[in-house]
Amino acid sequence: MDINKLIIKLAELNPSEEQLRKLFTKYNLTYLLPAIQKSSNKLIQKEKFANENRLLSPFILDEIVINKIEEKYKLKVDKREIKGEILAGYKLYTRDKVVDNTLSSIIKRINPANAKAKA
């Protein structure tokens, strides 16, 4: 069973904590609880950011750069985040897609054979 579908179905039913505990105990499904918690946290994060355009970069970007990105993708950046794991470039999460223009992504696009060899 797909964990995400289970989480959505449970959310629709809106059972109490006691009902959930009884259900999972009765059907010996308590082993699923860690996976359900992890997946539900991801779904919550996804929903939280669903209406935001987020720009991630390794350092604070100049307004001119942000304006160019907004012009290029015809959108307004709602939130900016600094992410140390991005060495250079940026990653843009929009309402309907992810634009990955980080250095590591660009290198993989230039030389996909090299990226596969290291994986």
PDB file of N, CA and C in Angstrom, residues 41-95:
ATOM      1  N   ASN A  41       5.154  14.192   7.278  1.00  0.00           N
ATOM      2  CA  ASN A  41       5.951  15.415   7.428  1.00  0.00           C
ATOM      3  C   ASN A  41       6.330  15.991   6.071  1.00  0.00           C
ATOM      4  N   LYS A  42       6.675  15.125   5.125  1.00  0.00           N
ATOM      5  CA  LYS A  42       6.999  15.581   3.768  1.00  0.00           C
ATOM      6  C   LYS A  42       5.784  16.204   3.093  1.00  0.00           C
ATOM      7  N   LEU A  43       4.625  15.573   3.255  1.00  0.00           N
ATOM      8  CA  LEU A  43       3.399  16.113   2.660  1.00  0.00           C
ATOM      9  C   LEU A  43       3.045  17.468   3.268  1.00  0.00           C
ATOM     10  N   ILE A  44       3.239  17.603   4.570  1.00  0.00           N
ATOM     11  CA  ILE A  44       2.962  18.872   5.245  1.00  0.00           C
ATOM     12  C   ILE A  44       3.893  19.955   4.717  1.00  0.00           C
ATOM     13  N   GLN A  45       5.177  19.641   4.581  1.00  0.00           N
ATOM     14  CA  GLN A  45       6.144  20.608   4.050  1.00  0.00           C
ATOM     15  C   GLN A  45       5.782  20.996   2.621  1.00  0.00           C
ATOM     16  N   LYS A  46       5.422  20.005   1.820  1.00  0.00           N
ATOM     17  CA  LYS A  46       5.061  20.276   0.427  1.00  0.00           C
ATOM     18  C   LYS A  46       3.850  21.198   0.360  1.00  0.00           C
ATOM     19  N   GLU A  47       2.856  20.923   1.181  1.00  0.00           N
ATOM     20  CA  GLU A  47       1.647  21.750   1.205  1.00  0.00           C
ATOM     21  C   GLU A  47       1.959  23.153   1.715  1.00  0.00           C
ATOM     22  N   LYS A  48       2.836  23.227   2.695  1.00  0.00           N
ATOM     23  CA  LYS A  48       3.211  24.521   3.290  1.00  0.00           C
ATOM     24  C   LYS A  48       3.822  25.445   2.244  1.00  0.00           C
ATOM     25  N   PHE A  49       4.648  24.886   1.372  1.00  0.00           N
ATOM     26  CA  PHE A  49       5.346  25.689   0.373  1.00  0.00           C
ATOM     27  C   PHE A  49       4.651  25.687  -0.989  1.00  0.00           C
ATOM     28  N   ALA A  50       3.483  25.084  -1.094  1.00  0.00           N
ATOM     29  CA  ALA A  50       2.809  24.947  -2.387  1.00  0.00           C
ATOM     30  C   ALA A  50       2.466  26.287  -3.030  1.00  0.00           C
ATOM     31  N   ASN A  51       2.264  27.293  -2.225  1.00  0.00           N
ATOM     32  CA  ASN A  51       1.863  28.591  -2.774  1.00  0.00           C
ATOM     33  C   ASN A  51       2.978  29.619  -2.721  1.00  0.00           C
ATOM     34  N   GLU A  52       4.209  29.155  -2.599  1.00  0.00           N
ATOM     35  CA  GLU A  52       5.357  30.065  -2.546  1.00  0.00           C
ATOM     36  C   GLU A  52       6.341  29.758  -3.664  1.00  0.00           C
ATOM     37  N   ASN A  53       6.989  30.792  -4.138  1.00  0.00           N
ATOM     38  CA  ASN A  53       8.132  30.629  -5.031  1.00  0.00           C
ATOM     39  C   ASN A  53       9.369  30.870  -4.173  1.00  0.00           C
ATOM     40  N   ARG A  54      10.140  29.798  -3.964  1.00  0.00           N
ATOM     41  CA  ARG A  54      11.312  29.885  -3.087  1.00  0.00           C
ATOM     42  C   ARG A  54      12.599  29.833  -3.902  1.00  0.00           C
ATOM     43  N   LEU A  55      13.525  30.695  -3.550  1.00  0.00           N
ATOM     44  CA  LEU A  55      14.823  30.763  -4.219  1.00  0.00           C
ATOM     45  C   LEU A  55      15.895  30.386  -3.215  1.00  0.00           C
ATOM     46  N   LEU A  56      16.628  29.310  -3.512  1.00  0.00           N
ATOM     47  CA  LEU A  56      17.699  28.847  -2.648  1.00  0.00           C
ATOM     48  C   LEU A  56      19.029  29.150  -3.306  1.00  0.00           C
ATOM     49  N   SER A  57      19.964  29.666  -2.525  1.00  0.00           N
ATOM     50  CA  SER A  57      21.292  30.000  -3.052  1.00  0.00           C
ATOM     51  C   SER A  57      22.321  29.825  -1.945  1.00  0.00           C
ATOM     52  N   PRO A  58      23.614  29.786  -2.318  1.00  0.00           N
ATOM     53  CA  PRO A  58      24.654  29.575  -1.309  1.00  0.00           C
ATOM     54  C   PRO A  58      24.972  30.832  -0.493  1.00  0.00           C
ATOM     55  N   PHE A  59      24.507  31.971  -0.953  1.00  0.00           N
ATOM     56  CA  PHE A  59      24.770  33.242  -0.268  1.00  0.00           C
ATOM     57  C   PHE A  59      23.683  34.241  -0.643  1.00  0.00           C
ATOM     58  N   ILE A  60      23.673  35.398  -0.009  1.00  0.00           N
ATOM     59  CA  ILE A  60      22.684  36.422  -0.305  1.00  0.00           C
ATOM     60  C   ILE A  60      22.896  36.925  -1.728  1.00  0.00           C
ATOM     61  N   LEU A  61      21.834  36.895  -2.522  1.00  0.00           N
ATOM     62  CA  LEU A  61      21.919  37.345  -3.909  1.00  0.00           C
ATOM     63  C   LEU A  61      21.561  38.823  -4.005  1.00  0.00           C
ATOM     64  N   ASP A  62      22.226  39.503  -4.886  1.00  0.00           N
ATOM     65  CA  ASP A  62      21.951  40.910  -5.153  1.00  0.00           C
ATOM     66  C   ASP A  62      20.554  41.048  -5.753  1.00  0.00           C
ATOM     67  N   GLU A  63      19.898  42.158  -5.487  1.00  0.00           N
ATOM     68  CA  GLU A  63      18.551  42.394  -6.021  1.00  0.00           C
ATOM     69  C   GLU A  63      18.511  42.332  -7.545  1.00  0.00           C
ATOM     70  N   ILE A  64      19.587  42.767  -8.195  1.00  0.00           N
ATOM     71  CA  ILE A  64      19.653  42.721  -9.666  1.00  0.00           C
ATOM     72  C   ILE A  64      19.553  41.276 -10.150  1.00  0.00           C
ATOM     73  N   VAL A  65      20.252  40.376  -9.468  1.00  0.00           N
ATOM     74  CA  VAL A  65      20.223  38.956  -9.837  1.00  0.00           C
ATOM     75  C   VAL A  65      18.817  38.395  -9.615  1.00  0.00           C
ATOM     76  N   ILE A  66      18.220  38.720  -8.488  1.00  0.00           N
ATOM     77  CA  ILE A  66      16.864  38.238  -8.195  1.00  0.00           C
ATOM     78  C   ILE A  66      15.876  38.773  -9.228  1.00  0.00           C
ATOM     79  N   ASN A  67      16.017  40.033  -9.596  1.00  0.00           N
ATOM     80  CA  ASN A  67      15.138  40.609 -10.620  1.00  0.00           C
ATOM     81  C   ASN A  67      15.282  39.885 -11.954  1.00  0.00           C
ATOM     82  N   LYS A  68      16.514  39.534 -12.320  1.00  0.00           N
ATOM     83  CA  LYS A  68      16.753  38.798 -13.578  1.00  0.00           C
ATOM     84  C   LYS A  68      16.084  37.425 -13.534  1.00  0.00           C
ATOM     85  N   ILE A  69      16.188  36.738 -12.390  1.00  0.00           N
ATOM     86  CA  ILE A  69      15.558  35.424 -12.241  1.00  0.00           C
ATOM     87  C   ILE A  69      14.044  35.566 -12.342  1.00  0.00           C
ATOM     88  N   GLU A  70      13.492  36.579 -11.676  1.00  0.00           N
ATOM     89  CA  GLU A  70      12.047  36.805 -11.734  1.00  0.00           C
ATOM     90  C   GLU A  70      11.591  37.113 -13.156  1.00  0.00           C
ATOM     91  N   GLU A  71      12.373  37.900 -13.872  1.00  0.00           N
ATOM     92  CA  GLU A  71      12.034  38.208 -15.264  1.00  0.00           C
ATOM     93  C   GLU A  71      12.105  36.958 -16.131  1.00  0.00           C
ATOM     94  N   LYS A  72      13.163  36.179 -15.947  1.00  0.00           N
ATOM     95  CA  LYS A  72      13.363  34.978 -16.767  1.00  0.00           C
ATOM     96  C   LYS A  72      12.205  33.987 -16.614  1.00  0.00           C
ATOM     97  N   TYR A  73      11.742  33.796 -15.373  1.00  0.00           N
ATOM     98  CA  TYR A  73      10.699  32.799 -15.111  1.00  0.00           C
ATOM     99  C   TYR A  73       9.306  33.425 -14.961  1.00  0.00           C
ATOM    100  N   LYS A  74       9.226  34.741 -15.151  1.00  0.00           N
ATOM    101  CA  LYS A  74       7.956  35.468 -15.090  1.00  0.00           C
ATOM    102  C   LYS A  74       7.196  35.168 -13.795  1.00  0.00           C
ATOM    103  N   LEU A  75       7.865  35.405 -12.675  1.00  0.00           N
ATOM    104  CA  LEU A  75       7.270  35.183 -11.370  1.00  0.00           C
ATOM    105  C   LEU A  75       7.890  36.115 -10.334  1.00  0.00           C
ATOM    106  N   LYS A  76       7.336  36.136  -9.157  1.00  0.00           N
ATOM    107  CA  LYS A  76       7.846  36.914  -8.044  1.00  0.00           C
ATOM    108  C   LYS A  76       8.364  35.950  -6.997  1.00  0.00           C
ATOM    109  N   VAL A  77       9.617  36.117  -6.575  1.00  0.00           N
ATOM    110  CA  VAL A  77      10.191  35.273  -5.534  1.00  0.00           C
ATOM    111  C   VAL A  77       9.580  35.683  -4.199  1.00  0.00           C
ATOM    112  N   ASP A  78       8.947  34.730  -3.521  1.00  0.00           N
ATOM    113  CA  ASP A  78       8.289  35.003  -2.251  1.00  0.00           C
ATOM    114  C   ASP A  78       9.228  34.830  -1.062  1.00  0.00           C
ATOM    115  N   LYS A  79      10.125  33.858  -1.184  1.00  0.00           N
ATOM    116  CA  LYS A  79      10.997  33.542  -0.058  1.00  0.00           C
ATOM    117  C   LYS A  79      12.395  33.216  -0.560  1.00  0.00           C
ATOM    118  N   ARG A  80      13.392  33.719   0.153  1.00  0.00           N
ATOM    119  CA  ARG A  80      14.797  33.445  -0.192  1.00  0.00           C
ATOM    120  C   ARG A  80      15.444  32.695   0.957  1.00  0.00           C
ATOM    121  N   GLU A  81      16.225  31.684   0.604  1.00  0.00           N
ATOM    122  CA  GLU A  81      16.902  30.886   1.624  1.00  0.00           C
ATOM    123  C   GLU A  81      18.359  30.690   1.236  1.00  0.00           C
ATOM    124  N   ILE A  82      19.221  30.713   2.230  1.00  0.00           N
ATOM    125  CA  ILE A  82      20.636  30.431   2.013  1.00  0.00           C
ATOM    126  C   ILE A  82      20.874  28.981   2.403  1.00  0.00           C
ATOM    127  N   LYS A  83      21.426  28.224   1.469  1.00  0.00           N
ATOM    128  CA  LYS A  83      21.693  26.801   1.685  1.00  0.00           C
ATOM    129  C   LYS A  83      23.173  26.535   1.435  1.00  0.00           C
ATOM    130  N   GLY A  84      23.893  26.168   2.461  1.00  0.00           N
ATOM    131  CA  GLY A  84      25.326  25.918   2.373  1.00  0.00           C
ATOM    132  C   GLY A  84      25.703  24.759   1.474  1.00  0.00           C
ATOM    133  N   GLU A  85      24.785  23.795   1.294  1.00  0.00           N
ATOM    134  CA  GLU A  85      25.121  22.640   0.452  1.00  0.00           C
ATOM    135  C   GLU A  85      25.133  22.986  -1.034  1.00  0.00           C
ATOM    136  N   ILE A  86      24.592  24.154  -1.398  1.00  0.00           N
ATOM    137  CA  ILE A  86      24.681  24.623  -2.783  1.00  0.00           C
ATOM    138  C   ILE A  86      26.000  25.373  -2.924  1.00  0.00           C
ATOM    139  N   LEU A  87      26.895  24.869  -3.763  1.00  0.00           N
ATOM    140  CA  LEU A  87      28.206  25.496  -3.921  1.00  0.00           C
ATOM    141  C   LEU A  87      28.133  26.771  -4.743  1.00  0.00           C
ATOM    142  N   ALA A  88      27.341  26.747  -5.796  1.00  0.00           N
ATOM    143  CA  ALA A  88      27.183  27.907  -6.683  1.00  0.00           C
ATOM    144  C   ALA A  88      25.878  27.730  -7.438  1.00  0.00           C
ATOM    145  N   GLY A  89      25.344  28.840  -7.931  1.00  0.00           N
ATOM    146  CA  GLY A  89      24.102  28.791  -8.675  1.00  0.00           C
ATOM    147  C   GLY A  89      22.904  28.972  -7.761  1.00  0.00           C
ATOM    148  N   TYR A  90      21.761  28.438  -8.180  1.00  0.00           N
ATOM    149  CA  TYR A  90      20.547  28.573  -7.391  1.00  0.00           C
ATOM    150  C   TYR A  90      19.577  27.447  -7.722  1.00  0.00           C
ATOM    151  N   LYS A  91      18.626  27.264  -6.826  1.00  0.00           N
ATOM    152  CA  LYS A  91      17.537  26.329  -7.040  1.00  0.00           C
ATOM    153  C   LYS A  91      16.259  27.110  -6.773  1.00  0.00           C
ATOM    154  N   LEU A  92      15.303  27.011  -7.687  1.00  0.00           N
ATOM    155  CA  LEU A  92      14.054  27.756  -7.596  1.00  0.00           C
ATOM    156  C   LEU A  92      12.889  26.772  -7.526  1.00  0.00           C
ATOM    157  N   TYR A  93      12.144  26.832  -6.431  1.00  0.00           N
ATOM    158  CA  TYR A  93      10.942  26.025  -6.272  1.00  0.00           C
ATOM    159  C   TYR A  93       9.756  26.922  -6.592  1.00  0.00           C
ATOM    160  N   THR A  94       9.043  26.595  -7.657  1.00  0.00           N
ATOM    161  CA  THR A  94       7.866  27.378  -8.028  1.00  0.00           C
ATOM    162  C   THR A  94       6.625  26.583  -7.649  1.00  0.00           C
ATOM    163  N   ARG A  95       5.492  27.135  -7.934  1.00  0.00           N
ATOM    164  CA  ARG A  95       4.238  26.462  -7.590  1.00  0.00           C
ATOM    165  C   ARG A  95       4.061  25.145  -8.352  1.00  0.00           C
TER     166      ARG A  95
END
